[in-house]
Short mmCIF file of C-alpha atoms in Angstrom, two decimals:
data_model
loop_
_atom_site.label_atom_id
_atom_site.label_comp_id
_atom_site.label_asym_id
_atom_site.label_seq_id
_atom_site.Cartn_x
_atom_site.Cartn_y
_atom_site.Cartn_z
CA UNK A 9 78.58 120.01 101.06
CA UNK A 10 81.07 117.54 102.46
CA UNK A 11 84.07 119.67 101.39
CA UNK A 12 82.28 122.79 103.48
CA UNK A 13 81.99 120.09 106.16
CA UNK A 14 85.34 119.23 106.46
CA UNK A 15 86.76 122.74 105.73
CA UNK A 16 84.97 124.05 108.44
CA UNK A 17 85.65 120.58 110.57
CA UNK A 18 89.84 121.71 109.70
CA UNK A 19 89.35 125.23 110.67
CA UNK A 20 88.29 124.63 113.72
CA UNK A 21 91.01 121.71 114.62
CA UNK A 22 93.40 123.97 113.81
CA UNK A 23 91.74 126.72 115.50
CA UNK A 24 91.77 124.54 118.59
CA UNK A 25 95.52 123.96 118.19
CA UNK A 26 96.47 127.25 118.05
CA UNK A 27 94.28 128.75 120.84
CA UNK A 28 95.67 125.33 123.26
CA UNK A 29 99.19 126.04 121.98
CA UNK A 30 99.84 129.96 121.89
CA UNK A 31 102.19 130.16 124.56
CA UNK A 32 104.21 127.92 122.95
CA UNK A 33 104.24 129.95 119.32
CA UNK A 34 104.78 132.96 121.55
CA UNK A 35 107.95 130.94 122.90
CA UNK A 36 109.16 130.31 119.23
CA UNK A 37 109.52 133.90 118.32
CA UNK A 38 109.15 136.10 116.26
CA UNK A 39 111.52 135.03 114.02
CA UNK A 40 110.00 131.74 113.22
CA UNK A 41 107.16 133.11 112.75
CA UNK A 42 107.91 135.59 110.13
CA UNK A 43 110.14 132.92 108.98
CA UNK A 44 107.00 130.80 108.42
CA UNK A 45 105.14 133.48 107.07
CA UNK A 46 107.74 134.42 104.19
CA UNK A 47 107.69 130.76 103.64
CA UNK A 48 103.31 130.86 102.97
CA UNK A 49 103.92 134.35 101.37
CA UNK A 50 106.15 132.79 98.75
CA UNK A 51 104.60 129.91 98.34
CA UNK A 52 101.21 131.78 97.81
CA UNK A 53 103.11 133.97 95.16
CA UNK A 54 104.77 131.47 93.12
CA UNK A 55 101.41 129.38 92.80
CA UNK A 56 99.54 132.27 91.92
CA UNK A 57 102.45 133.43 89.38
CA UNK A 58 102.92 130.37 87.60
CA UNK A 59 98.76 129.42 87.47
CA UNK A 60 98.71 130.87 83.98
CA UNK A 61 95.37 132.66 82.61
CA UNK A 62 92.72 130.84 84.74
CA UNK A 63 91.48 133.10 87.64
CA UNK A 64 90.63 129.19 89.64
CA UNK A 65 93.66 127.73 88.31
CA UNK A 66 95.88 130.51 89.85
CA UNK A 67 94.42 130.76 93.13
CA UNK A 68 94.40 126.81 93.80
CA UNK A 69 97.65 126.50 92.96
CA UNK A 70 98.88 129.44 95.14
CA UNK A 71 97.10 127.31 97.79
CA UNK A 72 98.25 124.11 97.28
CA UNK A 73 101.70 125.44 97.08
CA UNK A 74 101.16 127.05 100.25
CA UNK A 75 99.17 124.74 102.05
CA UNK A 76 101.81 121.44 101.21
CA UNK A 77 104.71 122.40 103.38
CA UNK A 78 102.33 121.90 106.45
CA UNK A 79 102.95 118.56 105.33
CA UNK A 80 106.21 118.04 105.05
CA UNK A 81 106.40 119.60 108.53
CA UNK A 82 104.58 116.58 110.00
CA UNK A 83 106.38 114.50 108.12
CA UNK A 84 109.55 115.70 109.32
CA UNK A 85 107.42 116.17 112.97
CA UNK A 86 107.19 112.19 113.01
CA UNK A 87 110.80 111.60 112.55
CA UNK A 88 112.24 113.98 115.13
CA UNK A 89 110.57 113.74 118.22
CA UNK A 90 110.65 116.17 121.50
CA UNK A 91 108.87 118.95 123.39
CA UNK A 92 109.20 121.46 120.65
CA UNK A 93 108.23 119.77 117.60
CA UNK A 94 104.20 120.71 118.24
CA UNK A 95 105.28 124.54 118.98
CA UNK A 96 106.98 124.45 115.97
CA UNK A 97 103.97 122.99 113.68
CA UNK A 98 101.45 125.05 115.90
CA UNK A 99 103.70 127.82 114.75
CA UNK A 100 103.53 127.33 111.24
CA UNK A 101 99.90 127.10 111.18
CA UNK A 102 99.58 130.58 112.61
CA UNK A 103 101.65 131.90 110.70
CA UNK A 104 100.48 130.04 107.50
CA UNK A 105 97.05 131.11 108.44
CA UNK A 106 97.66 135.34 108.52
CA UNK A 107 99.47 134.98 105.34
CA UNK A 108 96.73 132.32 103.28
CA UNK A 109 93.61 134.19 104.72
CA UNK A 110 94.23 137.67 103.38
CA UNK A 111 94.91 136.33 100.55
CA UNK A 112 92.30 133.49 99.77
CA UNK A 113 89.47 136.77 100.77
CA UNK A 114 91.11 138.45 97.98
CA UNK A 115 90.52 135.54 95.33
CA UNK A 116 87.20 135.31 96.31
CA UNK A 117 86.43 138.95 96.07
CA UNK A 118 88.00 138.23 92.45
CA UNK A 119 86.61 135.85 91.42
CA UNK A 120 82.91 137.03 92.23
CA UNK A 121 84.05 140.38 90.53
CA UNK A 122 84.47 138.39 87.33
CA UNK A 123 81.15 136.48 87.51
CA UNK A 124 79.43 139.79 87.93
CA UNK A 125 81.47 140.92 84.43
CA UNK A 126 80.27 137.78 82.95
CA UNK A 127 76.39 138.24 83.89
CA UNK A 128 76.46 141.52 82.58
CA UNK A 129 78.06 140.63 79.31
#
């Protein structure tokens, strides 16, 4: 329950960031945000590509591959300071998000597919 907690608790921080901050992604282009979007896309593929066998192994790698350079951003965020830096994260996490969302439905949908297989068997 905490991890729903605090999945739902990031959602909506993030939510909040990119609703206060769309102007500014809308400033960064479209570009940058396809840009950003490859980036997740890629990310998303190699995790799920080199996850081996395991249905839950692939997808949570895709994720964590996709979901670490968020981090690096702010890292890079806290070193390089100015007006654009919080476009530019806001931007990622839009982008990030219509990339990872399609595809973490998809996993799910998967991975409830193969517990039905599993029942039945």
């Amino acid at each position: 329950p905490i991890m729903r907690y605090a999945g739902i608790v990031l959602l909506i921080g993030a939510a909040i960031i990119i609703v206060t901050s769309f102007g500014k992604i809308m400033e960064t282009g479209l570009p940058s945000i396809l840009a950003f979007g490859g980036l997740t896309l890629m990310a998303l593929a190699t995790g799920h590509w080199l996850g081996g066998p395991d249905e839950a192994q692939r997808t949570s790698l895709a994720v964590s591959c996709a979901t670490r350079h968020i981090g690096l951003a702010m890292v890079l965020a806290a070193d390089i300071k100015g007006p654009g830096t919080f476009a530019l994260i806001a931007t990622y996490l839009f982008a990030s998000a219509l990339v990872s969302i399609p595809y973490v439905r998809w996993r799910k949908k998967v991975a409830s597919q193969l517990i039905q297989e599993e029942v039945v068997q």
